[in-house]
Coordinates of C-alpha atoms in Angstrom, one line a residue:
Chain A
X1 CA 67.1 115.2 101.1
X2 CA 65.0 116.2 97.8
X3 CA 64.9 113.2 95.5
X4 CA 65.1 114.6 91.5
X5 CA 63.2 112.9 88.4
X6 CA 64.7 110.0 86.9
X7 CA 64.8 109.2 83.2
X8 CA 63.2 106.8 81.0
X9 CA 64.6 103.0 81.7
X10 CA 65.5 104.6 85.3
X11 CA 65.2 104.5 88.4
X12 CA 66.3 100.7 89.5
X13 CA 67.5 101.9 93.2
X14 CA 65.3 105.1 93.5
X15 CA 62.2 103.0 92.5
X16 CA 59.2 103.2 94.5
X17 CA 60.7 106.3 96.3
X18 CA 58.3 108.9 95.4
X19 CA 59.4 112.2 95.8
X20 CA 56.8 113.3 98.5
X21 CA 57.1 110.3 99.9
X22 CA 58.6 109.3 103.2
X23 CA 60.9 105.8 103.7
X24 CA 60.0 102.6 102.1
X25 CA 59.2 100.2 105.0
X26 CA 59.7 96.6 105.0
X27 CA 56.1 95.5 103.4
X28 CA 57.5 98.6 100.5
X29 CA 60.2 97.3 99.8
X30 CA 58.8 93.9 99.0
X31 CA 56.4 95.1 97.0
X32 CA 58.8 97.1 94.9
X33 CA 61.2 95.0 94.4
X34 CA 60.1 91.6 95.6
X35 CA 61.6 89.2 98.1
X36 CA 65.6 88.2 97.8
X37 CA 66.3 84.7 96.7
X38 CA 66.3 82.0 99.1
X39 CA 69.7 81.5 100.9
X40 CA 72.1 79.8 99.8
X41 CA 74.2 77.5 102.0
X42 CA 77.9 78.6 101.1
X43 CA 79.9 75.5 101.4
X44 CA 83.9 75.0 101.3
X45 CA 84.5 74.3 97.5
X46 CA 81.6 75.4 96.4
X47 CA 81.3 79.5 95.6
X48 CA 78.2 81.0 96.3
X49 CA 76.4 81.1 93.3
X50 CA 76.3 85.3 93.8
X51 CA 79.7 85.2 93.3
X52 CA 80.0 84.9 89.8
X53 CA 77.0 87.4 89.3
X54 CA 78.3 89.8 91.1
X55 CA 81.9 89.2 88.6
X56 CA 79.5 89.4 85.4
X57 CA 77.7 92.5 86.3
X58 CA 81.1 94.3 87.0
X59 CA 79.8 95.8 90.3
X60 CA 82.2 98.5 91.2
X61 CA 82.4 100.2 95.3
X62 CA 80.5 103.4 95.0
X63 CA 82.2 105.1 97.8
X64 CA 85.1 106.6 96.0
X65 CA 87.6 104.5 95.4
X66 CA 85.9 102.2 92.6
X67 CA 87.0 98.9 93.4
X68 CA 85.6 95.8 92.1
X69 CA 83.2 93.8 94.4
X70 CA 83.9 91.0 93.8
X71 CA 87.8 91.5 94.4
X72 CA 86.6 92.1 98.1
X73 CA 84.7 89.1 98.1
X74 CA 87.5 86.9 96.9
X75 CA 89.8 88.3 99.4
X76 CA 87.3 87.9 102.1
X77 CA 86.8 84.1 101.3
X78 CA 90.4 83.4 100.5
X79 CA 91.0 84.4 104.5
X80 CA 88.6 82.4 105.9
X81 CA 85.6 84.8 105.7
X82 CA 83.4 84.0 108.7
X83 CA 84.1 87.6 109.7
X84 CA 82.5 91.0 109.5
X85 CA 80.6 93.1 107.2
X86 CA 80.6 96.7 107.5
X87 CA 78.5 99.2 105.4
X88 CA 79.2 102.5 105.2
X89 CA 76.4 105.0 105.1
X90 CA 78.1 107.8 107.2
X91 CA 78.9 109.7 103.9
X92 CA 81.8 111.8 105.1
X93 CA 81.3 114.1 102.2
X94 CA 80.0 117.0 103.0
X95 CA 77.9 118.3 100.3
X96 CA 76.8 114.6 99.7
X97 CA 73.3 113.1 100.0
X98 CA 73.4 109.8 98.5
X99 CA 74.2 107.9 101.3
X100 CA 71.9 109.8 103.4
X101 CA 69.3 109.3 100.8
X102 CA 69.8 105.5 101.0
X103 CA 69.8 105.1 104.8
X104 CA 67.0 107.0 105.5
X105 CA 64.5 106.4 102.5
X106 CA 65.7 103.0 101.4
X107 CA 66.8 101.0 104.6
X108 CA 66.4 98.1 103.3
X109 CA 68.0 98.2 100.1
X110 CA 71.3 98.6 101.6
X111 CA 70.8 95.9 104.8
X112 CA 69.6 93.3 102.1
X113 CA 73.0 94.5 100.3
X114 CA 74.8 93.5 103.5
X115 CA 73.0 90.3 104.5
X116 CA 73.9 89.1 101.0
X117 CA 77.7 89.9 101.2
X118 CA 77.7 88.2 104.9
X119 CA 76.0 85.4 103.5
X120 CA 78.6 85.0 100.4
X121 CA 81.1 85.5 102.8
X122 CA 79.4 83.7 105.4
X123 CA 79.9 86.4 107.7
X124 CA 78.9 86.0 111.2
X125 CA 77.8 90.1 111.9
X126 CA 77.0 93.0 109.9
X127 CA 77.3 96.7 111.1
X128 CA 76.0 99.9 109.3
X129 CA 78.5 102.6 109.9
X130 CA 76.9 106.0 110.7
X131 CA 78.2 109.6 111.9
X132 CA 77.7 110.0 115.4
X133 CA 75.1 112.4 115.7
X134 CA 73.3 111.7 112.3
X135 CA 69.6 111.1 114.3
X136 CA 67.5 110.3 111.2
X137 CA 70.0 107.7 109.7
X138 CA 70.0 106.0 112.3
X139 CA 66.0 106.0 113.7
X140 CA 66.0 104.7 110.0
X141 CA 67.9 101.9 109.9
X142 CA 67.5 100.8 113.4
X143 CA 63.4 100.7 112.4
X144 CA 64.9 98.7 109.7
X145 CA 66.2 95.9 111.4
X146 CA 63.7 95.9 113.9
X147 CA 61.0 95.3 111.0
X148 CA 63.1 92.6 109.6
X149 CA 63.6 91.4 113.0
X150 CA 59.3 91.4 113.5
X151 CA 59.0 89.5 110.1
X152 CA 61.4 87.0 110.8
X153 CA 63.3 87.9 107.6
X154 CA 66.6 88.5 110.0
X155 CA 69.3 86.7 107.5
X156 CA 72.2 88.0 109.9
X157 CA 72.7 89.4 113.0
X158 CA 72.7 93.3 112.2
X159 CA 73.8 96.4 114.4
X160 CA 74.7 100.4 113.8
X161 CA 77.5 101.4 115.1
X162 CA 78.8 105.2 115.4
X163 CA 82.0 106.7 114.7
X164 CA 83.6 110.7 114.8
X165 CA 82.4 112.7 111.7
X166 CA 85.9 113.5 110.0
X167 CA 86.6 112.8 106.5
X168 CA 89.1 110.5 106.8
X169 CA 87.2 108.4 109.2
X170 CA 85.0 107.6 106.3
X171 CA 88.7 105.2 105.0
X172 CA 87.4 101.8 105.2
X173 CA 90.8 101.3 107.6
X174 CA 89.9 104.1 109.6
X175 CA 86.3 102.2 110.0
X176 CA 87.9 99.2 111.0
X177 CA 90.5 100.8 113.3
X178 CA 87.7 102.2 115.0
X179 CA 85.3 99.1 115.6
X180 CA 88.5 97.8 116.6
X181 CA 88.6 100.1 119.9
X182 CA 90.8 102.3 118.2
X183 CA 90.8 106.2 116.8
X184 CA 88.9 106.4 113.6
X185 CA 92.6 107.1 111.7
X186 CA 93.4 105.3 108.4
X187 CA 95.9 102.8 109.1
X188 CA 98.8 101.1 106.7
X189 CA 98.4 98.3 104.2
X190 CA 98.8 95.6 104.4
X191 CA 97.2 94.0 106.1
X192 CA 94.2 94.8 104.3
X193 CA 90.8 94.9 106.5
X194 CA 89.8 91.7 104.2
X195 CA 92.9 89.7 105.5
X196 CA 92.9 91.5 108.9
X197 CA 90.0 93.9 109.9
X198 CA 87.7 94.4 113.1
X199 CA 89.3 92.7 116.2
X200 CA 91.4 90.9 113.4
X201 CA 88.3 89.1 111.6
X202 CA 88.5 89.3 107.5
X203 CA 86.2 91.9 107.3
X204 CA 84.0 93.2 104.3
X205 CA 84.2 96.8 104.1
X206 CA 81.3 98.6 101.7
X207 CA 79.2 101.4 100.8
X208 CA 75.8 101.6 101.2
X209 CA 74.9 102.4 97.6
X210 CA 77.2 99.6 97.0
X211 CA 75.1 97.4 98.6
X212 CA 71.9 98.7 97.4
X213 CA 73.2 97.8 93.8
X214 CA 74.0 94.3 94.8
X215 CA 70.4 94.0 96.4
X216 CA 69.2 94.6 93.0
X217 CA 71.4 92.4 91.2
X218 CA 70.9 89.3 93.4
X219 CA 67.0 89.7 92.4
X220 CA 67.6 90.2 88.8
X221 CA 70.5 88.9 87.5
X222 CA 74.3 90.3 86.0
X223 CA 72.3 90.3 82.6
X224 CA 69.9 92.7 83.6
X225 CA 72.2 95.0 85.3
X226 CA 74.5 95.2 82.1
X227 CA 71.4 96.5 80.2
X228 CA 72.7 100.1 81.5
X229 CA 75.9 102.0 81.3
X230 CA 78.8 101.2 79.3
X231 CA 80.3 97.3 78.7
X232 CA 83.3 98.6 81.0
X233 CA 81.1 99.9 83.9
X234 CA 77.9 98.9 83.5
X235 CA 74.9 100.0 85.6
X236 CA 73.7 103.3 87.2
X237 CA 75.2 105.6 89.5
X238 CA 73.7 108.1 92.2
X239 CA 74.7 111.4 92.1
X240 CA 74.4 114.5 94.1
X241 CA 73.8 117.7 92.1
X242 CA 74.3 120.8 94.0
X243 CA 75.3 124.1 93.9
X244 CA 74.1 126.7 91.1
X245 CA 71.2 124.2 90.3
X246 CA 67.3 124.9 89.9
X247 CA 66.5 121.8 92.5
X248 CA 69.8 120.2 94.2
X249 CA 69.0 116.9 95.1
X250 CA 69.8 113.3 94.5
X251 CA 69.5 111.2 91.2
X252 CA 70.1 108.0 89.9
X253 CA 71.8 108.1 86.4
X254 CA 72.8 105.6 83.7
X255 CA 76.8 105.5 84.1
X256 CA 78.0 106.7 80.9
X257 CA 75.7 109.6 80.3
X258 CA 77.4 113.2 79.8
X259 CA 77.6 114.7 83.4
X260 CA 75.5 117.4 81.5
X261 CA 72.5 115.0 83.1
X262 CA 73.6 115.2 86.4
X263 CA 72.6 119.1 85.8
X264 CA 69.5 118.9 83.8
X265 CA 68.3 116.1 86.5
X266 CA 68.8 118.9 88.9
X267 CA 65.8 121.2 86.6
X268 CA 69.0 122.8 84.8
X269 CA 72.3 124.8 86.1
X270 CA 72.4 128.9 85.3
X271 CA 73.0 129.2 82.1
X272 CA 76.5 131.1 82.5
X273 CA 77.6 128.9 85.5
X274 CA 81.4 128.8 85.4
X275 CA 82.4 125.1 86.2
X276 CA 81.4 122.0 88.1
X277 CA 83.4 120.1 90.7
X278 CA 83.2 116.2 90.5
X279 CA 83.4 113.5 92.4
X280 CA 83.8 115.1 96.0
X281 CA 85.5 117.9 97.8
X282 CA 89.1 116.3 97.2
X283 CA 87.4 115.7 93.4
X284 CA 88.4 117.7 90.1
X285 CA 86.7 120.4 88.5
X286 CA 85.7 120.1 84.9
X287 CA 84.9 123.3 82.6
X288 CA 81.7 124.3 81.5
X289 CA 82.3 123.3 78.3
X290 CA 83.8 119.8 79.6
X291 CA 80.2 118.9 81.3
X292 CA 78.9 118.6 77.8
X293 CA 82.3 116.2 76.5
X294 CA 82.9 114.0 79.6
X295 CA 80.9 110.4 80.5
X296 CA 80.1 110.0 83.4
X297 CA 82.5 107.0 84.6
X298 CA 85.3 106.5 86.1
X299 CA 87.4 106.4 83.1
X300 CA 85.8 109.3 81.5
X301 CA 86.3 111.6 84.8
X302 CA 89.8 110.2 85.2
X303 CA 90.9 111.0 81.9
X304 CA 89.4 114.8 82.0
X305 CA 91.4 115.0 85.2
X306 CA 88.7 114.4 87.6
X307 CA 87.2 112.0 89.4
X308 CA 83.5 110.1 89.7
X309 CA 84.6 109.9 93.7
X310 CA 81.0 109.7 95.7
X311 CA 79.3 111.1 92.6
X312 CA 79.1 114.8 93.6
X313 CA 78.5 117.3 91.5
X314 CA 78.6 121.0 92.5
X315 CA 77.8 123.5 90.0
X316 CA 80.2 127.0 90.7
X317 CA 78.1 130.3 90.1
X318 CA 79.5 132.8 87.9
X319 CA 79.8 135.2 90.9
X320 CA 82.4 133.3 92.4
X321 CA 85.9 132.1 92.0
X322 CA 87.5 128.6 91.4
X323 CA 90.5 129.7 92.9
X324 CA 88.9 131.3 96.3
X325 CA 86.7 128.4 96.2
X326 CA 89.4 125.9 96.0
X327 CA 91.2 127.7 98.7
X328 CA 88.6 127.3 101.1
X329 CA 88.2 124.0 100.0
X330 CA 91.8 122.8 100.6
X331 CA 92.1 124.5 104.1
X332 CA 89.6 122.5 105.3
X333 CA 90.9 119.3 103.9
X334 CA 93.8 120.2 105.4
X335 CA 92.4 120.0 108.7
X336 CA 90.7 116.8 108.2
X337 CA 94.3 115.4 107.8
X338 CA 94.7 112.8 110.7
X339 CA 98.1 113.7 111.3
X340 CA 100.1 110.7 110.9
X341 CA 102.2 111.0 108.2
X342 CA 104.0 114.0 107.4
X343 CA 104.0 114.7 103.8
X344 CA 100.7 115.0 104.5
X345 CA 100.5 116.5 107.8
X346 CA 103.2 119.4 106.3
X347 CA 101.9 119.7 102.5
X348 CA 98.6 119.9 103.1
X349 CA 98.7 123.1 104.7
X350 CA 101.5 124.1 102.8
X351 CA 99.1 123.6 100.2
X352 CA 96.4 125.6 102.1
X353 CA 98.5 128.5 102.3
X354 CA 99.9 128.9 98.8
X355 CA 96.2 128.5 97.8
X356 CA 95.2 131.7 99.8
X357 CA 98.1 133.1 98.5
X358 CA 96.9 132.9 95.2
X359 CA 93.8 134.1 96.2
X360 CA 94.3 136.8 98.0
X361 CA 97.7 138.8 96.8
X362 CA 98.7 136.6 94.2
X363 CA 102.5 135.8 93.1
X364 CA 104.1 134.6 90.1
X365 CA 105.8 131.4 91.9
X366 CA 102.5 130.0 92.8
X367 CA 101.7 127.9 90.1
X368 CA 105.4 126.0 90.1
X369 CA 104.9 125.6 93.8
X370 CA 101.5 124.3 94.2
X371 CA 102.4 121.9 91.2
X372 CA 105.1 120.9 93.5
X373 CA 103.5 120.7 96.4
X374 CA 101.1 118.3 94.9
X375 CA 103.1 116.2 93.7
X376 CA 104.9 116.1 96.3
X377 CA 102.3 115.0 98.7
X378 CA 100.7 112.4 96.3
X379 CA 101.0 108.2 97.1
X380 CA 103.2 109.9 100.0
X381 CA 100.6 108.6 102.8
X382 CA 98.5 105.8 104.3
X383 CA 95.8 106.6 103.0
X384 CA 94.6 108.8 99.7
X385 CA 93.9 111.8 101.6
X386 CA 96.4 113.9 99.9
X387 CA 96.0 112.4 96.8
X388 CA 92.8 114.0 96.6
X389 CA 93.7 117.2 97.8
X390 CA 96.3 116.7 94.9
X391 CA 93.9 115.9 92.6
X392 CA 91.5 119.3 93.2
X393 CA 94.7 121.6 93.3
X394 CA 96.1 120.1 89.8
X395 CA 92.5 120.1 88.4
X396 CA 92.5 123.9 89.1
X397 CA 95.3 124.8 87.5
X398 CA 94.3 123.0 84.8
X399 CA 90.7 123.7 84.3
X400 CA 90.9 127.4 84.8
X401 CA 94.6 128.0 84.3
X402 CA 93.6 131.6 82.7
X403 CA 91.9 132.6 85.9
X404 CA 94.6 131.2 87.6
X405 CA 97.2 133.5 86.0
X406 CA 95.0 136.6 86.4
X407 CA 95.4 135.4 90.5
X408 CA 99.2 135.2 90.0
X409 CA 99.7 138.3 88.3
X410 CA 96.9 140.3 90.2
X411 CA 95.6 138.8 93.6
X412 CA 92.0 139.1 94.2
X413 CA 89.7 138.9 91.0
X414 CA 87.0 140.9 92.6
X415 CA 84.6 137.9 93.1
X416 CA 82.2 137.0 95.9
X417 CA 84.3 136.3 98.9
X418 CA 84.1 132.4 99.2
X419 CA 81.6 130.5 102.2
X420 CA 78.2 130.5 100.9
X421 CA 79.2 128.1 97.8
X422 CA 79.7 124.4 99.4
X423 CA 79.0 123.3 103.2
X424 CA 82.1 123.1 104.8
X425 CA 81.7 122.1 108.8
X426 CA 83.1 123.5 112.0
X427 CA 86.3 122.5 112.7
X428 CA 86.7 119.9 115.3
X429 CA 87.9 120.5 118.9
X430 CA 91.7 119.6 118.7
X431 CA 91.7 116.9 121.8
X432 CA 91.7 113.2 122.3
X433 CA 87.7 113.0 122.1
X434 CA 87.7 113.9 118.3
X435 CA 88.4 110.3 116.5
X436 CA 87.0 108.5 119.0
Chain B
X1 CA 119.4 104.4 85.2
X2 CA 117.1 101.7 83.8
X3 CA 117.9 98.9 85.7
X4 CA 114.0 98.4 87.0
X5 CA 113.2 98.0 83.2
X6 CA 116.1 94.9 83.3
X7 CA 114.7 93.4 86.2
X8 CA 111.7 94.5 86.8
X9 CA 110.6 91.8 90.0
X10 CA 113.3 93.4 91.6
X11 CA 112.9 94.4 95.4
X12 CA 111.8 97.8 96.3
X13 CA 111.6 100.1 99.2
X14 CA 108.6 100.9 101.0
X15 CA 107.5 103.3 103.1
X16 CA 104.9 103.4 106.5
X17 CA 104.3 107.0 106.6
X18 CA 102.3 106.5 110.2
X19 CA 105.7 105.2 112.0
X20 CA 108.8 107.8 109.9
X21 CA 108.9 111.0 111.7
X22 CA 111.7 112.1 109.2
X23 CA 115.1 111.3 111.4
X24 CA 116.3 111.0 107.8
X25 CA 119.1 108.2 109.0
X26 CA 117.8 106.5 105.5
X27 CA 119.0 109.6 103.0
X28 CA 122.3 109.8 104.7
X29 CA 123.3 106.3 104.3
X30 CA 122.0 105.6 100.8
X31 CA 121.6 109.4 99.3
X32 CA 122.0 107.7 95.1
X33 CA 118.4 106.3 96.6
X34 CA 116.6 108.3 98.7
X35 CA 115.5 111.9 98.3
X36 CA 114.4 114.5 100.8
X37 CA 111.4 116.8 100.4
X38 CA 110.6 119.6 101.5
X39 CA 109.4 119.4 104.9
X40 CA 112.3 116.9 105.3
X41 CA 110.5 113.4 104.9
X42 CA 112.3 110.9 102.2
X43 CA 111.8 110.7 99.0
X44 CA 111.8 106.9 97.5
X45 CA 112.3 106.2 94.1
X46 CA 108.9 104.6 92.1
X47 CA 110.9 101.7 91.2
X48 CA 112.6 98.3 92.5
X49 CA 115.6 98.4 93.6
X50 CA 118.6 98.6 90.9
X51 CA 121.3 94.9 92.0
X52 CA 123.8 97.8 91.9
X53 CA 121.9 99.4 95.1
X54 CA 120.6 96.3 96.7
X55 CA 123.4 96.6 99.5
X56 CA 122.4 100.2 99.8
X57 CA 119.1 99.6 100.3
X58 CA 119.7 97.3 103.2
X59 CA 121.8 99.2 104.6
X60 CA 118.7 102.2 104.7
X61 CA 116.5 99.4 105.8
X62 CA 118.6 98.7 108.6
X63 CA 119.1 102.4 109.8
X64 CA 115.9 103.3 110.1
X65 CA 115.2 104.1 114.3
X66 CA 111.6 103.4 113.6
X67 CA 111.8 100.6 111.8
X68 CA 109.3 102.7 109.1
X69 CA 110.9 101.2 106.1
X70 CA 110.7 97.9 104.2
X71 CA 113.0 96.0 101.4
X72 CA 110.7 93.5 99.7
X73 CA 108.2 92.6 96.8
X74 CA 105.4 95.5 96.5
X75 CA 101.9 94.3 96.8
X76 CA 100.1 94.6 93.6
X77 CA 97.1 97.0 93.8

């Protein structure tokens, strides 16, 4: 993972972490950032004192969905809590790095993240979640908590615990389902994993930046985390430029910023690059012109007809083509579907093929049927799988809606054939082994 | 039809997606509700429940094999 330069009043997460430098042990991490405050015995009646910073800084989940901390806090507590924290680091995103970043430079960041949410919640076990497989993660964090262990700075009982590398499995009911001696498959809610979660517990279910940003603000404060971003989402944001890029690597930017920045932290995009997708493979893409005019927020992503997802952002070549690209894109994601419910089990290869379609011989009904299609398959499911799929297929035919008539009316534009743009893995073994 | 905008608390049907396997029992009892897509999986509507349906609705509720749909207050969020 290549770590970019930061910016003036930046980095808060990334500090410390030089670039040719390796992971930031124990003794580091003190040193950069000092020691957490003392603990704080949570007592029925009495909110942790956390709780209220954690509602004035306006921490949002950086794992996609965006959802308030301290909503999954209050829900936690309002069950009982005495449950289970899990973070997520497995990063099911393919062309993501953040995560990987976090877990295997900045350990302890993300466990002093979790140790605080188990002690708001008074949480009896945390577990970092990690791809089976992912050998530096978790020699990382497993260091980790062994140094904390050593120093006697062990707040909680911590573990890593290993689950199948599918997208889906990255759904914080997936996660749960799993730990639960289950397949790693969304489930339906309610019951939500805070009411109901591993082995029935209320259980905490966050991302690793996530908790890295509440590591910070339990040292410094809600005010001091307001001091960057934007009054409705305040604070900084770690991104993953990639794609037609000088350096592709992580960054940590000020939420709020034109996604321009996410490029020029990258040493620049070619100069006649044709788009960007945001937010993740099931993201949207934005035009060239749009990196210039859109914030970098939730809001300002949402309303362009993207998303700030896991905070990917993968620069398209001029050589190639959004709609081969999205093609590819969407067969995959196709595959990743768990199978469980049909609209998406049947729409998202539907989806697949009239995107290859387009592609490759073109046809006049395409647009009207992929419009369909997505909206067909979209809030139709337990989980937001084919919401997302939804969401890159609609951004298409908006963002490049010229190129996308050229397809209809001609097939094949002539560009490179799609696979060297974006990592997309090997399709799993069909079989019982592969959400286990 | 704007009876959701009258009373907008009104019940509404929901949907698990893991347990229908589209036996479509609920679009042939109450087909002024329910929809069918095009793989053949109901189609709910996105609002509660018009009174004038309510019985409707039950009776969809009821006929489900896999007992996949509900008739109640949606969860916020």
């Amino acid at each position: 993972v290549s770590l970019l330069a930061p910016t003036a009043s930046l980095p808060r997460l990334l500090l410390g972490l030089d670039p040719d430098a390796g992971r930031l042990d124990l003794p580091g991490h003190l040193e950069t950032h000092g020691s957490l405050p003392p603990p704080v015995r949570a007592r029925r009646g009495r909110p942790h004192p956390l709780l209220a910073e954690v509602e004035a800084a306006g921490l949002t989940g950086r794992g996609g969905a965006g959802f308030p901390l301290v909503r999954k806090l209050r829900a936690v507590l309002a069950a009982g809590g005495r449950g289970v924290v899990v973070v997520n680091a497995a990063e099911s995103e393919p062309a993501s790095r953040k995560d990987a970043l976090l877990a295997t430079r900045l350990p302890h960041l993300v466990l002093d993240g979790a140790a605080l949410v188990a002690e708001i919640t008074r949480a009896r076990e945390v577990v970092v979640w990690l791809h089976r497989g992912s050998a530096a993660e978790r020699v990382s964090v497993e260091r980790a908590i062994n140094e904390r262990h050593v120093a006697g700075y062990p707040r909680v009982r911590l573990r890593v615990a290993e689950g199948p590398d599918r997208y889906v499995a990255g759904q914080s009911s997936a996660v749960v389902r799993h730990l639960s001696g289950g397949p790693a498959k969304p489930t339906t809610s309610p019951p939500h994993a805070t009411e109901r979660g591993v082995g029935g517990r209320p259980t905490l279910v966050l991302n690793a930046e996530t908790a890295a940003h509440l590591a910070l603000l339990a040292r410094q404060g809600a005010a001091w985390y307001r001091e960057l971003g934007t009054p409705d989402e305040p604070g900084t944001v770690l991104v993953t430029a990639t794609g037609a890029v000088a350096r592709p690597g992580v960054a940590e930017l000020e939420l709020g910023v034109p996604v321009a920045q996410a490029l020029a932290a990258a040493g620049g995009a070619r100069p006649d690059f044709r788009g960007v997708l945001v937010g993740g493979y099931a993201g949207g893409w934005l035009s060239a012109e749009q990196v210039d005019s859109t914030p970098l927020t939730a809001a300002g992503l949402r309303a362009a007809g993207s998303t700030l997802g896991v905070g990917l952002v993968a620069v398209l070549p001029p050589e190639r083509c959004p709609v081969a690209e999205t093609a590819r894109l969407v067969r995959w994601l196709a595959g990743e579907s768990a199978g469980q419910c049909g609209p998406c089990w049947n729409g998202l290869p539907a989806l697949a093929d009239a995107m290859e379609e387009l592609a490759s011989t073109g046809g006049h009904h395409l647009r009207e049927r992929l419009d369909r299609w997505a909206g067909m398959v979209t809030r139709r499911g337990a989980c937001h799988h084919p919401d997302g799929v939804a969401l890159l297929v609609r951004s298409l035919l908006m963002t490049f809606g010229e190129h996308v008539d050229e397809h209809r009316q001609f097939g094949w534009c002539g560009a490179e054939p799609p696979g060297g743009w974006l990592p997309v893995p090997a399709a799993e073994e069909p079989g019982l082994g592969a959400w286990r | 039809m704007s009876a959701s905008d009258v009373l907008p608390e009104g019940p509404r049907l929901t949907i698990d997606w893991t347990r229908c396997t589209a036996h479509r029992l609920c679009v042939e009892v109450a087909p002024e509700l329910i929809g069918v897509d095009d793989w053949g999986y109901p189609v709910l509507p996105d609002r509660s429940v018009p009174p004038a349906l309510l019985r409707r609705a039950e009776q969809a509720f009821r006929a489900c094999p896999v007992s996949a749909l509900a008739l109640g207050q949606r969860e916020s969020g």
